[in-house]
Coordinates of C-alpha atoms in Angstrom, one line a residue:
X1 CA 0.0 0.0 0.0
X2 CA 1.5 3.3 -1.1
X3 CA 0.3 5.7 1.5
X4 CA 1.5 4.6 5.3
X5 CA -1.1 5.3 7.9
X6 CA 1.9 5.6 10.4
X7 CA 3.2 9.1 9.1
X8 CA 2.2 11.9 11.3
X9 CA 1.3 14.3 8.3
X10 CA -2.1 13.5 5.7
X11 CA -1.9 15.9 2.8
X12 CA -5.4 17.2 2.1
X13 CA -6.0 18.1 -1.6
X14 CA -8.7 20.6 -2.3
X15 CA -10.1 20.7 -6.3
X16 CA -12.3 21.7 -8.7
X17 CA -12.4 21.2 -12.1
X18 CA -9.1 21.0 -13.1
X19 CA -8.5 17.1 -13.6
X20 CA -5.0 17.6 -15.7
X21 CA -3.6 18.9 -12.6
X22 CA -4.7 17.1 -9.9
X23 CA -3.9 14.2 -11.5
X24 CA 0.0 15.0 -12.0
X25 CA 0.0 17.1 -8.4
X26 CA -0.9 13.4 -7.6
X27 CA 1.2 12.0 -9.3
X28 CA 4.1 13.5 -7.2
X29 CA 2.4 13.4 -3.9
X30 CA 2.5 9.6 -4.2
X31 CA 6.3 9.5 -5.2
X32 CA 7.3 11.0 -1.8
X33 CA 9.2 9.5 0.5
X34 CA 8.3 8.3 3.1
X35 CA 4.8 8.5 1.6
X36 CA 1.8 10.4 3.3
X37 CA -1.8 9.7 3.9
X38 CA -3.7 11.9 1.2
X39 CA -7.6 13.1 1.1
X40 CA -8.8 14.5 -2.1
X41 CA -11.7 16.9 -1.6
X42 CA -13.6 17.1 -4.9
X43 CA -15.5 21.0 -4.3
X44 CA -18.8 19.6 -6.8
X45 CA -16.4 19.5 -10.2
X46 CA -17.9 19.0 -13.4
X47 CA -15.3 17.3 -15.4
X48 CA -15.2 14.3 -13.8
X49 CA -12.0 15.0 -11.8
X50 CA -13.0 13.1 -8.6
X51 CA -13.9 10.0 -11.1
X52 CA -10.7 10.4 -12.7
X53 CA -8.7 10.4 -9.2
X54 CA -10.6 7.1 -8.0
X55 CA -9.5 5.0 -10.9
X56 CA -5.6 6.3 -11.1
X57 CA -4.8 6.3 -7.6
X58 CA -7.3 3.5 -5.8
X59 CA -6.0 4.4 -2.4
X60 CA -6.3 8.1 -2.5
X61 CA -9.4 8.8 0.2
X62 CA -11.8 11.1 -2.9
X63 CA -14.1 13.3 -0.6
X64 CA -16.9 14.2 -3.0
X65 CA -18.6 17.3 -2.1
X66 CA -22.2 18.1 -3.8
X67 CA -21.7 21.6 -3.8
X68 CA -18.2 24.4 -4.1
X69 CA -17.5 25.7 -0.9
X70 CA -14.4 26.9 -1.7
X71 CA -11.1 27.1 1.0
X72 CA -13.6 25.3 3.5
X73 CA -13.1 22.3 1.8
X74 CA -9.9 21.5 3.1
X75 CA -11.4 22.0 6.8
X76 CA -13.7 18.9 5.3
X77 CA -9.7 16.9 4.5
X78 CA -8.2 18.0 7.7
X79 CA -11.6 16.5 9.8
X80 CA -11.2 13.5 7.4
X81 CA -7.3 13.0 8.8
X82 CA -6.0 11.1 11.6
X83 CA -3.0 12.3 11.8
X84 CA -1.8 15.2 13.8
X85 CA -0.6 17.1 11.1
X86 CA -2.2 18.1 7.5
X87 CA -0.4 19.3 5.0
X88 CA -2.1 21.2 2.4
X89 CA -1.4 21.2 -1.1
X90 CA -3.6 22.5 -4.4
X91 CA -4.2 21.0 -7.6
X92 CA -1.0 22.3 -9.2
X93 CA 1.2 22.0 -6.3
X94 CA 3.1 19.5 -4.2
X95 CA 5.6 18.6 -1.1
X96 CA 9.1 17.8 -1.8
X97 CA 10.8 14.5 -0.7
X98 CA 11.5 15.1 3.4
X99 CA 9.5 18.1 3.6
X100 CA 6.7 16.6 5.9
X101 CA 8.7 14.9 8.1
X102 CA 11.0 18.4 8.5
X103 CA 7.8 20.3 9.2
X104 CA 6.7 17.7 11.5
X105 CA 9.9 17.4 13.2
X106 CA 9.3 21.4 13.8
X107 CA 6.0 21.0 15.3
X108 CA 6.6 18.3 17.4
X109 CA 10.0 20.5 19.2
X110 CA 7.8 23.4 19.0
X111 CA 4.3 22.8 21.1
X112 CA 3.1 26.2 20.3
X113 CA 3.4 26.6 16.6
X114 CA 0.5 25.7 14.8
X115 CA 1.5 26.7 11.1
X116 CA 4.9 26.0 9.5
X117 CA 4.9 27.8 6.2
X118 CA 7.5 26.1 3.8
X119 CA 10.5 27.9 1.1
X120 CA 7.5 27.7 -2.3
X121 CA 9.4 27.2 -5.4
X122 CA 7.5 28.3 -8.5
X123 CA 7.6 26.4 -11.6
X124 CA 10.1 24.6 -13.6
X125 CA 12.4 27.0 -12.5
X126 CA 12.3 26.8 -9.2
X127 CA 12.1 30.4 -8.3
X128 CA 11.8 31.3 -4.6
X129 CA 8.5 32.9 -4.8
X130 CA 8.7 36.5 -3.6
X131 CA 6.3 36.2 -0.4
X132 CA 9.0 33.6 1.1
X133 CA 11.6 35.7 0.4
X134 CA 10.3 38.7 2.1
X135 CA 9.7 35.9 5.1
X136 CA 12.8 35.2 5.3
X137 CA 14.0 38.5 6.1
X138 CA 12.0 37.9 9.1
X139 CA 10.7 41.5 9.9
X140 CA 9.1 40.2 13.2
X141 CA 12.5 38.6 14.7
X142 CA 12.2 35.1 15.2
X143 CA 10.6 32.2 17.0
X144 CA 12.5 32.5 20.5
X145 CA 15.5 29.7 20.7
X146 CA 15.2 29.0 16.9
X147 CA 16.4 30.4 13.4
X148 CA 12.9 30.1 12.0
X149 CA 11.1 33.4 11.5
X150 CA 8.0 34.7 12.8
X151 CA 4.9 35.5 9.8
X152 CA 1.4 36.9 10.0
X153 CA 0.0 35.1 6.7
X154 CA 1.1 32.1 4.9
X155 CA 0.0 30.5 1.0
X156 CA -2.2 27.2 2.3
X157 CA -0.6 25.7 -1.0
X158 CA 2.7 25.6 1.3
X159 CA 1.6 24.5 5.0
X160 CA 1.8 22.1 7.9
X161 CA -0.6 23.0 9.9
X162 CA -1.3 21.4 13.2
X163 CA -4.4 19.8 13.2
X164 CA -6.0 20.2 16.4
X165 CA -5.0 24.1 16.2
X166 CA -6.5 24.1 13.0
X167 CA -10.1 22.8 14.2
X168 CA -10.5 24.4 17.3
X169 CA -10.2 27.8 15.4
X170 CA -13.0 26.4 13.2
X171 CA -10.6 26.1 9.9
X172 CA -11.3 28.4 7.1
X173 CA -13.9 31.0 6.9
X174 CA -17.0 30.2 5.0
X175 CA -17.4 33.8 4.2
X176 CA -14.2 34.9 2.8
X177 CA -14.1 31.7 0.7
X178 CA -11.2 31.9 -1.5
X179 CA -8.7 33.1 -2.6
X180 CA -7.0 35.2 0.1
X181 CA -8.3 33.1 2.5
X182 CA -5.1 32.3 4.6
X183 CA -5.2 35.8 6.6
X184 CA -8.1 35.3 8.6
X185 CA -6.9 32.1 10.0
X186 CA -3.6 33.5 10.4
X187 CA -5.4 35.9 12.9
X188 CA -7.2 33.3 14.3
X189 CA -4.6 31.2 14.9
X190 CA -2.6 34.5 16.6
X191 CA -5.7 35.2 18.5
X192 CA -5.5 31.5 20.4
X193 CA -2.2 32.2 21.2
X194 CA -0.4 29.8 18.4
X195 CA 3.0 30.7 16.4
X196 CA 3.3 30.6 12.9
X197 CA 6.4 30.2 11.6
X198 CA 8.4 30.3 8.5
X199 CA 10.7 27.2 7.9
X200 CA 13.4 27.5 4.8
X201 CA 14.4 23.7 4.4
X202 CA 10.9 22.9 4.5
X203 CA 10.2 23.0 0.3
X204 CA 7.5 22.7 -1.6
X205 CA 6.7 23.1 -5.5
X206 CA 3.9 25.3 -7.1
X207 CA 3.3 25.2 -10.5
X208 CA 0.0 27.4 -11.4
X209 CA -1.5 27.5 -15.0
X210 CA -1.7 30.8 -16.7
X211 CA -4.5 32.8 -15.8
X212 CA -6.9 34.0 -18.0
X213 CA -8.1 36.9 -16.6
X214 CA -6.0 38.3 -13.7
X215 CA -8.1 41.3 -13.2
X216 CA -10.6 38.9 -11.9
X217 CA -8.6 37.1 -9.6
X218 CA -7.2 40.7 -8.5
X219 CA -11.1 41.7 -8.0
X220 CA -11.2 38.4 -5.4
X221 CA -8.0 39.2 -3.7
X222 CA -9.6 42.8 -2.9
X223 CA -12.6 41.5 -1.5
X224 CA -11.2 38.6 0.5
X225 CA -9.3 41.8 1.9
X226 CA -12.0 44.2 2.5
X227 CA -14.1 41.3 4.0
X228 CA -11.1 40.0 6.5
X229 CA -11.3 43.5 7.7
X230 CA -15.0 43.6 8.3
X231 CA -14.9 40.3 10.2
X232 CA -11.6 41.3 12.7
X233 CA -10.6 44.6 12.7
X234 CA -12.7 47.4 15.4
X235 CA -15.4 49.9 13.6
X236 CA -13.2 52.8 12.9
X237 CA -10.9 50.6 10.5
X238 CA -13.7 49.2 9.0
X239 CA -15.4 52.2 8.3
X240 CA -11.7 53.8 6.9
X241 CA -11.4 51.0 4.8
X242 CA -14.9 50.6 3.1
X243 CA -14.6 54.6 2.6
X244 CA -11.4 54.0 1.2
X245 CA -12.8 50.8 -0.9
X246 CA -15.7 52.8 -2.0
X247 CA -13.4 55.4 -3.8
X248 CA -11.2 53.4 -5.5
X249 CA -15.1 51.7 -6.6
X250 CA -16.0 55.0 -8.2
X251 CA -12.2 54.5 -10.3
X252 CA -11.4 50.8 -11.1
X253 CA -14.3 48.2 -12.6
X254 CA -12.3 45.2 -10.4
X255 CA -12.4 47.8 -7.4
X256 CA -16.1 48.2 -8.0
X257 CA -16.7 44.6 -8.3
X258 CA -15.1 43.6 -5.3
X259 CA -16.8 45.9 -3.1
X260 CA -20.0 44.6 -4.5
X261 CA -19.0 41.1 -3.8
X262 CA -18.0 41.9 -0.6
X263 CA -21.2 43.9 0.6
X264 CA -23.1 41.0 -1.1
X265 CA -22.0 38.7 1.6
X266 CA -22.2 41.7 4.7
X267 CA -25.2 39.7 6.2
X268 CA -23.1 36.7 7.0
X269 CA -20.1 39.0 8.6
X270 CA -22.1 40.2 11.6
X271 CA -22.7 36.9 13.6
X272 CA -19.2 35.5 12.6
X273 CA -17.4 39.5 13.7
X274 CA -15.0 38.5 15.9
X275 CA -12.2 41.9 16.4
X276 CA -8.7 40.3 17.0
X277 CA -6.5 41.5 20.4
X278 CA -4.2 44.6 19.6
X279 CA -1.1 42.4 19.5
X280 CA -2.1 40.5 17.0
X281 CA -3.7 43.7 14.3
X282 CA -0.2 45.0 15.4
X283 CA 1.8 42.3 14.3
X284 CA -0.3 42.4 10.7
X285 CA 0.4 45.9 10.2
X286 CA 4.0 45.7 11.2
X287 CA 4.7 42.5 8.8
X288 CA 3.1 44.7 6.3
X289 CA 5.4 47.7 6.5

């Protein structure tokens, strides 16, 4: 059997309608060594994708979900798990050999740390994407008694998290959805008291497709944004950043349809409004510059 029950890390895939690339993300995931435990969760595709996983890798565990719920769907692969560690990886990306047990050699020394957020090497190049780099620089010192540095955010695409962390913060948000979904449970996380932490021997490889239309994807990153700030940041940000939003509206058609998004889903904010402690807004802004 390929995938050894005895590792301490599952990787939980989240898809949707990309069947190409799940299939060779797969494809890799199932090399490593050791191997891993994975979970597929199939967000309601409509090419067949979580058909297509079942017949080439029989002892993948293919989660079929009847309707897209976006990011939440992993918090459906990490209740699946056993393990306690999850490692999360998309459709077009995946761990490299050691990785795992690296990560989980970093949460099992480190009790505290809930999120290990690996070096992510883009393409066939390997480029050090630009988010890890600035990481590394470590603009909020580091975790005390280690090398690793301190972060406020992290790509889910890259991460061990640590699974009872994970759940008892309730996962991802149904409301923010995806993409940019990783910064609310960064706060989350920070909120309860958990380190996140970014870990340069830890690697893993992201190979995205080209985008069709980025302006849409930039429209989804701006309301992810705008709706991360209703949900945790006190009143007076709030109300600077929808002003703020609402200009830049009157200016830019992906501006505009992000705020529209975003106001579309303002019912489901207010019961889940949660403001996070002044240490942790603090740490966000300072990470940010």
């Amino acid at each position: 059997m390929p995938n050894s029950p005895s590792s301490p890390v599952t990787v939980v895939m989240a898809t949707r309608d990309r069947r190409a690339d799940a299939l060779l993300a797969l494809a890799h995931l199932e090399a490593l060594e050791p191997p891993s435990p994975l979970v597929v969760v199939d967000n309601a595709s409509s090419d067949g994708t979580a058909q297509a996983v079942g017949r080439a890798f029989p002892h993948v565990d293919v989660v079929r979900l009847a309707d897209n719920i976006g990011a939440c769907a992993r918090n459906v692969g990490a209740r699946r798990a056993t393990t306690p560690y999850v490692a999360f990886s998309d459709d077009d990306s995946w761990w490299a050999d050691g990785a795992l047990e690296r990560a989980a050699t970093v949460l099992d020394d480190h009790p505290r740390v809930a999120v290990v957020m690996a070096r992510l090497v883009v393409g066939q190049q390997n480029s050090l994407d630009a988010t890890c780099a600035q990481m590394a620089t470590a603009p909020l010192g580091t975790l005390e008694g280690t090398p690793y540095p301190r972060i406020v955010g992290f790509f889910a695409c890259g991460t061990v998290v640590r699974r009872s962390a994970f759940l008892a913060v309730g996962g991802f948000d149904p409301v923010v959805r995806f993409p940019g979904e990783e910064q609310l449970l960064a706060m989350d996380l920070m909120a309860g008291g958990w380190q996140l932490v970014h870990v340069d021997d830890v690697v893993a490889h992201h190979h995205p497709q080209p985008r069709g239309d980025r302006s849409d994807r930039e429209s989804d990153i701006i309301r992810s944004q705008l709706l991360t700030t209703w949900l945790r940041e006190p009143w007076w940000v709030c109300l600077r950043e929808t002003g703020l939003a609402t200009a830049r509206a009157w200016r830019s058609p992906q501006h505009r349809r992000a705020l529209r998004e975003a106001l579309g889903r303002a019912r489901e904010v207010r019961p889940r409004r949660r403001v996070a402690p002044p240490r942790v807004r603090r740490d966000v802004a300072r990470a940010r510059g």
